[in-house]
Amino acid sequence: MMSMPLEDMEKMKKEVAGGADDRPDEPKIPEIGYFYLAQQINTLMQMLNESRNNTDIRFDNQRQEFKAEIRGLREEIKNDISELKGEFNDFRNNTDIRFDNQKQEFKAEIKGLKDEIKKDISELKGEFNGIKTWFIGTIVGIVGIIIAIVGLILKS
């Protein structure tokens, strides 16, 4: 930062405070005063521009850092989603396998019960046929006895 030496400031104050030629109530500002004033204004403008540039640079750096962090978060989220999808697919596959195994077990159990029922039905049919044959034989025997009794009665 450029600054005016104290001696020059004091000199300028004295010149400004010194009387004017044509207007006694207005101080006279020499050309060197305008030069120093312009120099100070330029210095202040440079400082302001540097401050703005520094602010812009800091803002751009922060923006780049935020962008990098956001990109990192996006990648992290994408990886987490992929991992969750993988775990979900594994869970679904395991569940499908378990259900398929249960289904096969139920089918086998139902087939076994079906075969057992068919066997029981066959046995019942056999017994029923046996009972039917015995019943028919009994009826035929009873009819034969009745006919024999009727024949005896008629013969006598």
Tab-separated table of N, CA and C in Angstrom:
chain	number	residue	atom	x	y	z
A	1	MET	N	0.849	-1.167	0.000
A	1	MET	CA	0.000	0.000	0.000
A	1	MET	C	0.898	1.233	0.000
A	2	MET	N	0.573	2.126	-0.872
A	2	MET	CA	1.369	3.354	-0.948
A	2	MET	C	0.765	4.386	0.004
A	3	SER	N	1.595	4.975	0.785
A	3	SER	CA	1.071	6.021	1.672
A	3	SER	C	1.976	7.252	1.572
A	4	MET	N	1.413	8.319	1.876
A	4	MET	CA	2.116	9.583	1.781
A	4	MET	C	2.929	9.790	3.066
A	5	PRO	N	4.190	10.159	2.954
A	5	PRO	CA	4.969	10.414	4.170
A	5	PRO	C	4.321	11.533	4.996
A	6	LEU	N	4.531	11.454	6.273
A	6	LEU	CA	3.941	12.437	7.191
A	6	LEU	C	4.381	13.870	6.871
A	7	GLU	N	5.631	14.015	6.457
A	7	GLU	CA	6.141	15.360	6.153
A	7	GLU	C	5.368	15.973	5.005
A	8	ASP	N	5.108	15.149	3.949
A	8	ASP	CA	4.371	15.672	2.803
A	8	ASP	C	2.946	16.028	3.200
A	9	MET	N	2.355	15.241	4.088
A	9	MET	CA	1.001	15.532	4.549
A	9	MET	C	0.990	16.873	5.300
A	10	GLU	N	1.945	17.024	6.156
A	10	GLU	CA	2.015	18.282	6.925
A	10	GLU	C	2.241	19.458	5.984
A	11	LYS	N	3.090	19.287	4.995
A	11	LYS	CA	3.374	20.351	4.031
A	11	LYS	C	2.108	20.721	3.281
A	12	MET	N	1.352	19.677	2.883
A	12	MET	CA	0.130	19.915	2.146
A	12	MET	C	-0.891	20.642	3.018
A	13	LYS	N	-0.983	20.244	4.298
A	13	LYS	CA	-1.912	20.905	5.214
A	13	LYS	C	-1.590	22.405	5.328
A	14	LYS	N	-0.299	22.701	5.421
A	14	LYS	CA	0.108	24.106	5.545
A	14	LYS	C	-0.227	24.879	4.281
A	15	GLU	N	-0.011	24.263	3.117
A	15	GLU	CA	-0.310	24.944	1.863
A	15	GLU	C	-1.803	25.176	1.711
A	16	VAL	N	-2.589	24.160	2.122
A	16	VAL	CA	-4.040	24.293	2.013
A	16	VAL	C	-4.517	25.339	3.020
A	17	ALA	N	-3.935	25.319	4.209
A	17	ALA	CA	-4.343	26.258	5.246
A	17	ALA	C	-3.888	27.685	4.924
A	18	GLY	N	-2.840	27.820	4.074
A	18	GLY	CA	-2.353	29.155	3.703
A	18	GLY	C	-3.417	29.892	2.918
A	19	GLY	N	-3.436	31.202	2.943
A	19	GLY	CA	-4.472	32.010	2.315
A	19	GLY	C	-4.481	31.884	0.811
A	20	ALA	N	-5.634	32.109	0.237
A	20	ALA	CA	-5.799	32.115	-1.217
A	20	ALA	C	-5.631	33.527	-1.719
A	21	ASP	N	-5.255	33.656	-2.995
A	21	ASP	CA	-4.996	34.971	-3.577
A	21	ASP	C	-6.286	35.747	-3.799
A	22	ASP	N	-7.204	35.143	-4.499
A	22	ASP	CA	-8.381	35.890	-4.901
A	22	ASP	C	-9.587	35.660	-3.994
A	23	ARG	N	-9.636	34.537	-3.290
A	23	ARG	CA	-10.763	34.276	-2.387
A	23	ARG	C	-10.200	33.993	-1.007
A	24	PRO	N	-10.379	34.845	-0.114
A	24	PRO	CA	-9.775	34.673	1.202
A	24	PRO	C	-10.417	33.572	2.039
A	25	ASP	N	-11.720	33.213	1.838
A	25	ASP	CA	-12.315	32.178	2.672
A	25	ASP	C	-12.089	30.782	2.125
A	26	GLU	N	-11.606	30.641	0.913
A	26	GLU	CA	-11.369	29.308	0.348
A	26	GLU	C	-9.896	28.987	0.407
A	27	PRO	N	-9.563	27.797	0.909
A	27	PRO	CA	-8.147	27.437	0.952
A	27	PRO	C	-7.643	27.134	-0.450
A	28	LYS	N	-6.366	27.371	-0.657
A	28	LYS	CA	-5.755	27.126	-1.956
A	28	LYS	C	-5.136	25.731	-1.924
A	29	ILE	N	-5.526	24.895	-2.905
A	29	ILE	CA	-4.973	23.547	-2.986
A	29	ILE	C	-4.005	23.533	-4.152
A	30	PRO	N	-2.742	23.299	-3.874
A	30	PRO	CA	-1.779	23.278	-4.983
A	30	PRO	C	-1.945	22.008	-5.814
A	31	GLU	N	-1.342	22.006	-6.990
A	31	GLU	CA	-1.459	20.849	-7.891
A	31	GLU	C	-0.892	19.589	-7.267
A	32	ILE	N	0.128	19.742	-6.462
A	32	ILE	CA	0.719	18.562	-5.818
A	32	ILE	C	-0.293	17.898	-4.896
A	33	GLY	N	-1.189	18.702	-4.301
A	33	GLY	CA	-2.232	18.150	-3.428
A	33	GLY	C	-3.185	17.271	-4.220
A	34	TYR	N	-3.556	17.751	-5.432
A	34	TYR	CA	-4.431	16.931	-6.288
A	34	TYR	C	-3.729	15.645	-6.698
A	35	PHE	N	-2.425	15.768	-6.943
A	35	PHE	CA	-1.648	14.579	-7.329
A	35	PHE	C	-1.643	13.561	-6.181
A	36	TYR	N	-1.355	14.058	-4.954
A	36	TYR	CA	-1.345	13.149	-3.803
A	36	TYR	C	-2.734	12.539	-3.549
A	37	LEU	N	-3.757	13.395	-3.701
A	37	LEU	CA	-5.128	12.905	-3.523
A	37	LEU	C	-5.462	11.837	-4.557
A	38	ALA	N	-5.089	12.085	-5.804
A	38	ALA	CA	-5.335	11.112	-6.877
A	38	ALA	C	-4.562	9.829	-6.602
A	39	GLN	N	-3.328	10.007	-6.100
A	39	GLN	CA	-2.510	8.837	-5.780
A	39	GLN	C	-3.154	8.011	-4.663
A	40	GLN	N	-3.680	8.677	-3.653
A	40	GLN	CA	-4.351	7.968	-2.556
A	40	GLN	C	-5.630	7.292	-3.049
A	41	ILE	N	-6.386	7.988	-3.914
A	41	ILE	CA	-7.606	7.387	-4.467
A	41	ILE	C	-7.244	6.156	-5.292
A	42	ASN	N	-6.194	6.273	-6.114
A	42	ASN	CA	-5.752	5.111	-6.914
A	42	ASN	C	-5.327	3.959	-6.015
A	43	THR	N	-4.613	4.290	-4.929
A	43	THR	CA	-4.180	3.257	-3.993
A	43	THR	C	-5.395	2.579	-3.358
A	44	LEU	N	-6.367	3.382	-2.947
A	44	LEU	CA	-7.585	2.820	-2.355
A	44	LEU	C	-8.356	1.977	-3.371
A	45	MET	N	-8.399	2.429	-4.626
A	45	MET	CA	-9.074	1.657	-5.683
A	45	MET	C	-8.356	0.324	-5.920
A	46	GLN	N	-7.014	0.366	-5.914
A	46	GLN	CA	-6.241	-0.870	-6.078
A	46	GLN	C	-6.520	-1.820	-4.914
A	47	MET	N	-6.558	-1.272	-3.710
A	47	MET	CA	-6.838	-2.110	-2.545
A	47	MET	C	-8.244	-2.716	-2.649
A	48	LEU	N	-9.204	-1.888	-3.089
A	48	LEU	CA	-10.571	-2.382	-3.252
A	48	LEU	C	-10.624	-3.484	-4.307
A	49	ASN	N	-9.930	-3.257	-5.438
A	49	ASN	CA	-9.896	-4.271	-6.499
A	49	ASN	C	-9.212	-5.549	-6.029
A	50	GLU	N	-8.112	-5.399	-5.286
A	50	GLU	CA	-7.430	-6.569	-4.747
A	50	GLU	C	-8.341	-7.320	-3.773
A	51	SER	N	-9.049	-6.560	-2.965
A	51	SER	CA	-9.969	-7.185	-2.023
A	51	SER	C	-11.070	-7.938	-2.776
A	52	ARG	N	-11.623	-7.306	-3.814
A	52	ARG	CA	-12.644	-7.975	-4.626
A	52	ARG	C	-12.066	-9.227	-5.283
A	53	ASN	N	-10.869	-9.087	-5.847
A	53	ASN	CA	-10.229	-10.241	-6.509
A	53	ASN	C	-9.987	-11.373	-5.508
A	54	ASN	N	-9.492	-10.991	-4.320
A	54	ASN	CA	-9.260	-12.009	-3.286
A	54	ASN	C	-10.576	-12.679	-2.886
A	55	THR	N	-11.623	-11.856	-2.754
A	55	THR	CA	-12.940	-12.401	-2.413
A	55	THR	C	-13.423	-13.329	-3.518
A	56	ASP	N	-13.259	-12.902	-4.768
A	56	ASP	CA	-13.668	-13.743	-5.903
A	56	ASP	C	-12.876	-15.049	-5.934
A	57	ILE	N	-11.579	-14.935	-5.669
A	57	ILE	CA	-10.733	-16.139	-5.669
A	57	ILE	C	-11.165	-17.075	-4.542
A	58	ARG	N	-11.403	-16.507	-3.356
A	58	ARG	CA	-11.854	-17.336	-2.232
A	58	ARG	C	-13.215	-17.971	-2.536
A	59	PHE	N	-14.101	-17.172	-3.133
A	59	PHE	CA	-15.424	-17.696	-3.487
A	59	PHE	C	-15.294	-18.828	-4.503
A	60	ASP	N	-14.447	-18.617	-5.533
A	60	ASP	CA	-14.240	-19.675	-6.532
A	60	ASP	C	-13.632	-20.923	-5.900
A	61	ASN	N	-12.687	-20.725	-4.995
A	61	ASN	CA	-12.088	-21.877	-4.305
A	61	ASN	C	-13.133	-22.623	-3.480
A	62	GLN	N	-13.948	-21.859	-2.759
A	62	GLN	CA	-15.007	-22.487	-1.965
A	62	GLN	C	-15.987	-23.229	-2.864
A	63	ARG	N	-16.341	-22.601	-3.987
A	63	ARG	CA	-17.272	-23.233	-4.925
A	63	ARG	C	-16.681	-24.533	-5.464
A	64	GLN	N	-15.397	-24.509	-5.810
A	64	GLN	CA	-14.738	-25.725	-6.306
A	64	GLN	C	-14.692	-26.807	-5.225
A	65	GLU	N	-14.418	-26.380	-3.978
A	65	GLU	CA	-14.405	-27.343	-2.881
A	65	GLU	C	-15.791	-27.953	-2.684
A	66	PHE	N	-16.817	-27.094	-2.727
A	66	PHE	CA	-18.188	-27.596	-2.568
A	66	PHE	C	-18.555	-28.547	-3.696
A	67	LYS	N	-18.161	-28.184	-4.919
A	67	LYS	CA	-18.439	-29.060	-6.060
A	67	LYS	C	-17.758	-30.413	-5.873
A	68	ALA	N	-16.512	-30.380	-5.424
A	68	ALA	CA	-15.777	-31.634	-5.197
A	68	ALA	C	-16.455	-32.456	-4.099
A	69	GLU	N	-16.876	-31.787	-3.030
A	69	GLU	CA	-17.560	-32.496	-1.940
A	69	GLU	C	-18.881	-33.076	-2.431
A	70	ILE	N	-19.614	-32.311	-3.220
A	70	ILE	CA	-20.893	-32.797	-3.753
A	70	ILE	C	-20.653	-33.989	-4.674
A	71	ARG	N	-19.625	-33.893	-5.528
A	71	ARG	CA	-19.287	-35.036	-6.394
A	71	ARG	C	-18.948	-36.265	-5.554
A	72	GLY	N	-18.175	-36.038	-4.493
A	72	GLY	CA	-17.826	-37.141	-3.605
A	72	GLY	C	-19.055	-37.748	-2.950
A	73	LEU	N	-19.958	-36.885	-2.496
A	73	LEU	CA	-21.198	-37.365	-1.880
A	73	LEU	C	-22.044	-38.137	-2.889
A	74	ARG	N	-22.106	-37.629	-4.113
A	74	ARG	CA	-22.872	-38.328	-5.152
A	74	ARG	C	-22.296	-39.720	-5.396
A	75	GLU	N	-20.978	-39.788	-5.489
A	75	GLU	CA	-20.334	-41.092	-5.701
A	75	GLU	C	-20.603	-42.021	-4.522
A	76	GLU	N	-20.502	-41.464	-3.328
A	76	GLU	CA	-20.750	-42.255	-2.122
A	76	GLU	C	-22.187	-42.766	-2.104
A	77	ILE	N	-23.130	-41.878	-2.438
A	77	ILE	CA	-24.536	-42.275	-2.480
A	77	ILE	C	-24.754	-43.322	-3.562
A	78	LYS	N	-24.121	-43.116	-4.721
A	78	LYS	CA	-24.260	-44.077	-5.815
A	78	LYS	C	-23.709	-45.441	-5.394
A	79	ASN	N	-22.576	-45.437	-4.704
A	79	ASN	CA	-22.000	-46.700	-4.222
A	79	ASN	C	-22.912	-47.355	-3.183
A	80	ASP	N	-23.460	-46.524	-2.282
A	80	ASP	CA	-24.372	-47.063	-1.272
A	80	ASP	C	-25.611	-47.667	-1.920
A	81	ILE	N	-26.137	-46.975	-2.931
A	81	ILE	CA	-27.321	-47.491	-3.636
A	81	ILE	C	-26.974	-48.800	-4.332
A	82	SER	N	-25.817	-48.857	-4.988
A	82	SER	CA	-25.408	-50.091	-5.655
A	82	SER	C	-25.262	-51.225	-4.647
A	83	GLU	N	-24.668	-50.910	-3.506
A	83	GLU	CA	-24.488	-51.914	-2.459
A	83	GLU	C	-25.848	-52.407	-1.944
A	84	LEU	N	-26.764	-51.459	-1.722
A	84	LEU	CA	-28.103	-51.836	-1.253
A	84	LEU	C	-28.843	-52.664	-2.300
A	85	LYS	N	-28.686	-52.297	-3.569
A	85	LYS	CA	-29.312	-53.084	-4.635
A	85	LYS	C	-28.756	-54.498	-4.641
A	86	GLY	N	-27.442	-54.619	-4.477
A	86	GLY	CA	-26.819	-55.940	-4.432
A	86	GLY	C	-27.338	-56.758	-3.257
A	87	GLU	N	-27.410	-56.123	-2.093
A	87	GLU	CA	-27.924	-56.829	-0.913
A	87	GLU	C	-29.386	-57.216	-1.113
A	88	PHE	N	-30.164	-56.314	-1.717
A	88	PHE	CA	-31.571	-56.612	-1.959
A	88	PHE	C	-31.707	-57.780	-2.941
A	89	ASN	N	-30.899	-57.762	-3.994
A	89	ASN	CA	-30.948	-58.865	-4.965
A	89	ASN	C	-30.541	-60.181	-4.320
A	90	ASP	N	-29.508	-60.147	-3.477
A	90	ASP	CA	-29.104	-61.356	-2.753
A	90	ASP	C	-30.236	-61.853	-1.862
A	91	PHE	N	-30.865	-60.920	-1.150
A	91	PHE	CA	-31.981	-61.287	-0.275
A	91	PHE	C	-33.119	-61.888	-1.098
A	92	ARG	N	-33.421	-61.243	-2.233
A	92	ARG	CA	-34.502	-61.735	-3.087
A	92	ARG	C	-34.164	-63.125	-3.624
A	93	ASN	N	-32.917	-63.314	-4.061
A	93	ASN	CA	-32.513	-64.627	-4.579
A	93	ASN	C	-32.593	-65.693	-3.491
A	94	ASN	N	-32.111	-65.353	-2.284
A	94	ASN	CA	-32.191	-66.307	-1.172
A	94	ASN	C	-33.642	-66.638	-0.840
A	95	THR	N	-34.481	-65.604	-0.852
A	95	THR	CA	-35.903	-65.816	-0.567
A	95	THR	C	-36.532	-66.690	-1.656
A	96	ASP	N	-36.196	-66.412	-2.914
A	96	ASP	CA	-36.728	-67.226	-4.020
A	96	ASP	C	-36.289	-68.677	-3.876
A	97	ILE	N	-35.036	-68.881	-3.527
A	97	ILE	CA	-34.525	-70.246	-3.354
A	97	ILE	C	-35.255	-70.939	-2.211
A	98	ARG	N	-35.428	-70.218	-1.091
A	98	ARG	CA	-36.145	-70.816	0.048
A	98	ARG	C	-37.580	-71.156	-0.333
A	99	PHE	N	-38.254	-70.252	-1.046
A	99	PHE	CA	-39.629	-70.527	-1.457
A	99	PHE	C	-39.685	-71.694	-2.434
A	100	ASP	N	-38.722	-71.760	-3.352
A	100	ASP	CA	-38.688	-72.891	-4.294
A	100	ASP	C	-38.476	-74.202	-3.541
A	101	ASN	N	-37.579	-74.188	-2.546
A	101	ASN	CA	-37.349	-75.393	-1.745
A	101	ASN	C	-38.612	-75.780	-0.979
A	102	GLN	N	-39.278	-74.784	-0.380
A	102	GLN	CA	-40.526	-75.063	0.339
A	102	GLN	C	-41.577	-75.624	-0.616
A	103	LYS	N	-41.635	-75.034	-1.797
A	103	LYS	CA	-42.603	-75.483	-2.791
A	103	LYS	C	-42.342	-76.939	-3.180
A	104	GLN	N	-41.073	-77.272	-3.386
A	104	GLN	CA	-40.719	-78.655	-3.740
A	104	GLN	C	-41.059	-79.607	-2.589
A	105	GLU	N	-40.767	-79.155	-1.361
A	105	GLU	CA	-41.097	-79.995	-0.199
A	105	GLU	C	-42.605	-80.213	-0.103
A	106	PHE	N	-43.379	-79.138	-0.306
A	106	PHE	CA	-44.837	-79.274	-0.251
A	106	PHE	C	-45.346	-80.191	-1.361
A	107	LYS	N	-44.775	-80.040	-2.552
A	107	LYS	CA	-45.193	-80.901	-3.665
A	107	LYS	C	-44.898	-82.361	-3.347
A	108	ALA	N	-43.699	-82.601	-2.797
A	108	ALA	CA	-43.329	-83.975	-2.453
A	108	ALA	C	-44.254	-84.515	-1.366
A	109	GLU	N	-44.559	-83.680	-0.384
A	109	GLU	CA	-45.438	-84.100	0.706
A	109	GLU	C	-46.848	-84.368	0.181
A	110	ILE	N	-47.329	-83.499	-0.690
A	110	ILE	CA	-48.664	-83.682	-1.274
A	110	ILE	C	-48.691	-84.944	-2.125
A	111	LYS	N	-47.626	-85.176	-2.884
A	111	LYS	CA	-47.560	-86.386	-3.720
A	111	LYS	C	-47.572	-87.634	-2.835
A	112	GLY	N	-46.817	-87.561	-1.722
A	112	GLY	CA	-46.803	-88.692	-0.789
A	112	GLY	C	-48.192	-88.932	-0.202
A	113	LEU	N	-48.859	-87.843	0.192
A	113	LEU	CA	-50.221	-87.983	0.735
A	113	LEU	C	-51.175	-88.522	-0.325
A	114	LYS	N	-51.011	-88.050	-1.555
A	114	LYS	CA	-51.866	-88.497	-2.644
A	114	LYS	C	-51.680	-90.002	-2.879
A	115	ASP	N	-50.420	-90.436	-2.891
A	115	ASP	CA	-50.133	-91.870	-3.083
A	115	ASP	C	-50.703	-92.691	-1.928
A	116	GLU	N	-50.561	-92.159	-0.710
A	116	GLU	CA	-51.086	-92.847	0.468
A	116	GLU	C	-52.612	-92.950	0.392
A	117	ILE	N	-53.250	-91.850	-0.025
A	117	ILE	CA	-54.717	-91.862	-0.151
A	117	ILE	C	-55.137	-92.851	-1.237
A	118	LYS	N	-54.411	-92.868	-2.367
A	118	LYS	CA	-54.740	-93.829	-3.436
A	118	LYS	C	-54.609	-95.260	-2.921
A	119	LYS	N	-53.560	-95.494	-2.145
A	119	LYS	CA	-53.346	-96.832	-1.585
A	119	LYS	C	-54.495	-97.193	-0.650
A	120	ASP	N	-54.856	-96.224	0.221
A	120	ASP	CA	-55.972	-96.464	1.144
A	120	ASP	C	-57.268	-96.706	0.384
A	121	ILE	N	-57.503	-95.950	-0.678
A	121	ILE	CA	-58.710	-96.121	-1.488
A	121	ILE	C	-58.707	-97.496	-2.144
A	122	SER	N	-57.531	-97.905	-2.631
A	122	SER	CA	-57.434	-99.234	-3.256
A	122	SER	C	-57.734	-100.324	-2.234
A	123	GLU	N	-57.189	-100.157	-1.027
A	123	GLU	CA	-57.463	-101.135	0.021
A	123	GLU	C	-58.948	-101.154	0.368
A	124	LEU	N	-59.536	-99.926	0.460
A	124	LEU	CA	-60.966	-99.845	0.770
A	124	LEU	C	-61.806	-100.476	-0.349
A	125	LYS	N	-61.391	-100.265	-1.584
A	125	LYS	CA	-62.109	-100.879	-2.706
A	125	LYS	C	-62.031	-102.404	-2.609
A	126	GLY	N	-60.816	-102.873	-2.282
A	126	GLY	CA	-60.642	-104.325	-2.135
A	126	GLY	C	-61.522	-104.866	-1.030
A	127	GLU	N	-61.524	-104.175	0.118
A	127	GLU	CA	-62.359	-104.619	1.231
A	127	GLU	C	-63.844	-104.530	0.865
A	128	PHE	N	-64.210	-103.431	0.194
A	128	PHE	CA	-65.598	-103.274	-0.217
A	128	PHE	C	-66.002	-104.369	-1.199
A	129	ASN	N	-65.101	-104.687	-2.136
A	129	ASN	CA	-65.389	-105.776	-3.078
A	129	ASN	C	-65.513	-107.101	-2.332
A	130	GLY	N	-64.638	-107.275	-1.321
A	130	GLY	CA	-64.721	-108.500	-0.507
A	130	GLY	C	-66.042	-108.550	0.240
A	131	ILE	N	-66.430	-107.423	0.837
A	131	ILE	CA	-67.700	-107.371	1.568
A	131	ILE	C	-68.855	-107.571	0.593
A	132	LYS	N	-68.743	-106.970	-0.574
A	132	LYS	CA	-69.793	-107.103	-1.583
A	132	LYS	C	-69.933	-108.573	-1.993
A	133	THR	N	-68.806	-109.209	-2.213
A	133	THR	CA	-68.837	-110.625	-2.602
A	133	THR	C	-69.423	-111.458	-1.456
A	134	TRP	N	-68.999	-111.205	-0.233
A	134	TRP	CA	-69.517	-111.937	0.921
A	134	TRP	C	-71.012	-111.688	1.056
A	135	PHE	N	-71.444	-110.381	0.857
A	135	PHE	CA	-72.854	-110.041	0.981
A	135	PHE	C	-73.672	-110.770	-0.081
A	136	ILE	N	-73.163	-110.737	-1.319
A	136	ILE	CA	-73.874	-111.437	-2.395
A	136	ILE	C	-73.927	-112.940	-2.088
A	137	GLY	N	-72.802	-113.478	-1.614
A	137	GLY	CA	-72.770	-114.917	-1.256
A	137	GLY	C	-73.747	-115.221	-0.131
A	138	THR	N	-73.814	-114.348	0.835
A	138	THR	CA	-74.728	-114.536	1.957
A	138	THR	C	-76.166	-114.483	1.467
A	139	ILE	N	-76.471	-113.490	0.624
A	139	ILE	CA	-77.841	-113.364	0.106
A	139	ILE	C	-78.187	-114.591	-0.730
A	140	VAL	N	-77.233	-114.987	-1.562
A	140	VAL	CA	-77.491	-116.191	-2.388
A	140	VAL	C	-77.688	-117.399	-1.467
A	141	GLY	N	-76.898	-117.490	-0.438
A	141	GLY	CA	-77.038	-118.609	0.511
A	141	GLY	C	-78.374	-118.561	1.201
A	142	ILE	N	-78.774	-117.350	1.658
A	142	ILE	CA	-80.056	-117.200	2.344
A	142	ILE	C	-81.189	-117.524	1.368
A	143	VAL	N	-81.086	-117.027	0.134
A	143	VAL	CA	-82.123	-117.320	-0.869
A	143	VAL	C	-82.167	-118.827	-1.123
A	144	GLY	N	-80.985	-119.440	-1.180
A	144	GLY	CA	-80.935	-120.903	-1.384
A	144	GLY	C	-81.594	-121.641	-0.240
A	145	ILE	N	-81.351	-121.200	0.999
A	145	ILE	CA	-81.952	-121.837	2.170
A	145	ILE	C	-83.460	-121.624	2.121
A	146	ILE	N	-83.894	-120.441	1.765
A	146	ILE	CA	-85.334	-120.160	1.695
A	146	ILE	C	-85.962	-121.040	0.612
A	147	ILE	N	-85.288	-121.163	-0.509
A	147	ILE	CA	-85.827	-121.992	-1.588
A	147	ILE	C	-85.881	-123.448	-1.126
A	148	ALA	N	-84.851	-123.858	-0.439
A	148	ALA	CA	-84.826	-125.240	0.051
A	148	ALA	C	-85.967	-125.453	1.045
A	149	ILE	N	-86.171	-124.476	1.933
A	149	ILE	CA	-87.242	-124.601	2.926
A	149	ILE	C	-88.588	-124.591	2.200
A	150	VAL	N	-88.733	-123.672	1.243
A	150	VAL	CA	-89.998	-123.611	0.496
A	150	VAL	C	-90.170	-124.939	-0.266
A	151	GLY	N	-89.104	-125.439	-0.827
A	151	GLY	CA	-89.198	-126.716	-1.560
A	151	GLY	C	-89.579	-127.843	-0.618
A	152	LEU	N	-89.083	-127.895	0.557
A	152	LEU	CA	-89.417	-128.908	1.524
A	152	LEU	C	-90.867	-128.774	1.956
A	153	ILE	N	-91.245	-127.541	2.123
A	153	ILE	CA	-92.614	-127.301	2.547
A	153	ILE	C	-93.552	-127.715	1.413
A	154	LEU	N	-93.219	-127.420	0.260
A	154	LEU	CA	-94.083	-127.772	-0.869
A	154	LEU	C	-94.081	-129.298	-1.121
A	155	LYS	N	-93.065	-129.937	-0.871
A	155	LYS	CA	-92.986	-131.380	-1.063
A	155	LYS	C	-93.747	-132.090	0.054
A	156	SER	N	-93.896	-131.555	1.007
A	156	SER	CA	-94.532	-132.287	2.078
A	156	SER	C	-96.003	-132.132	2.106
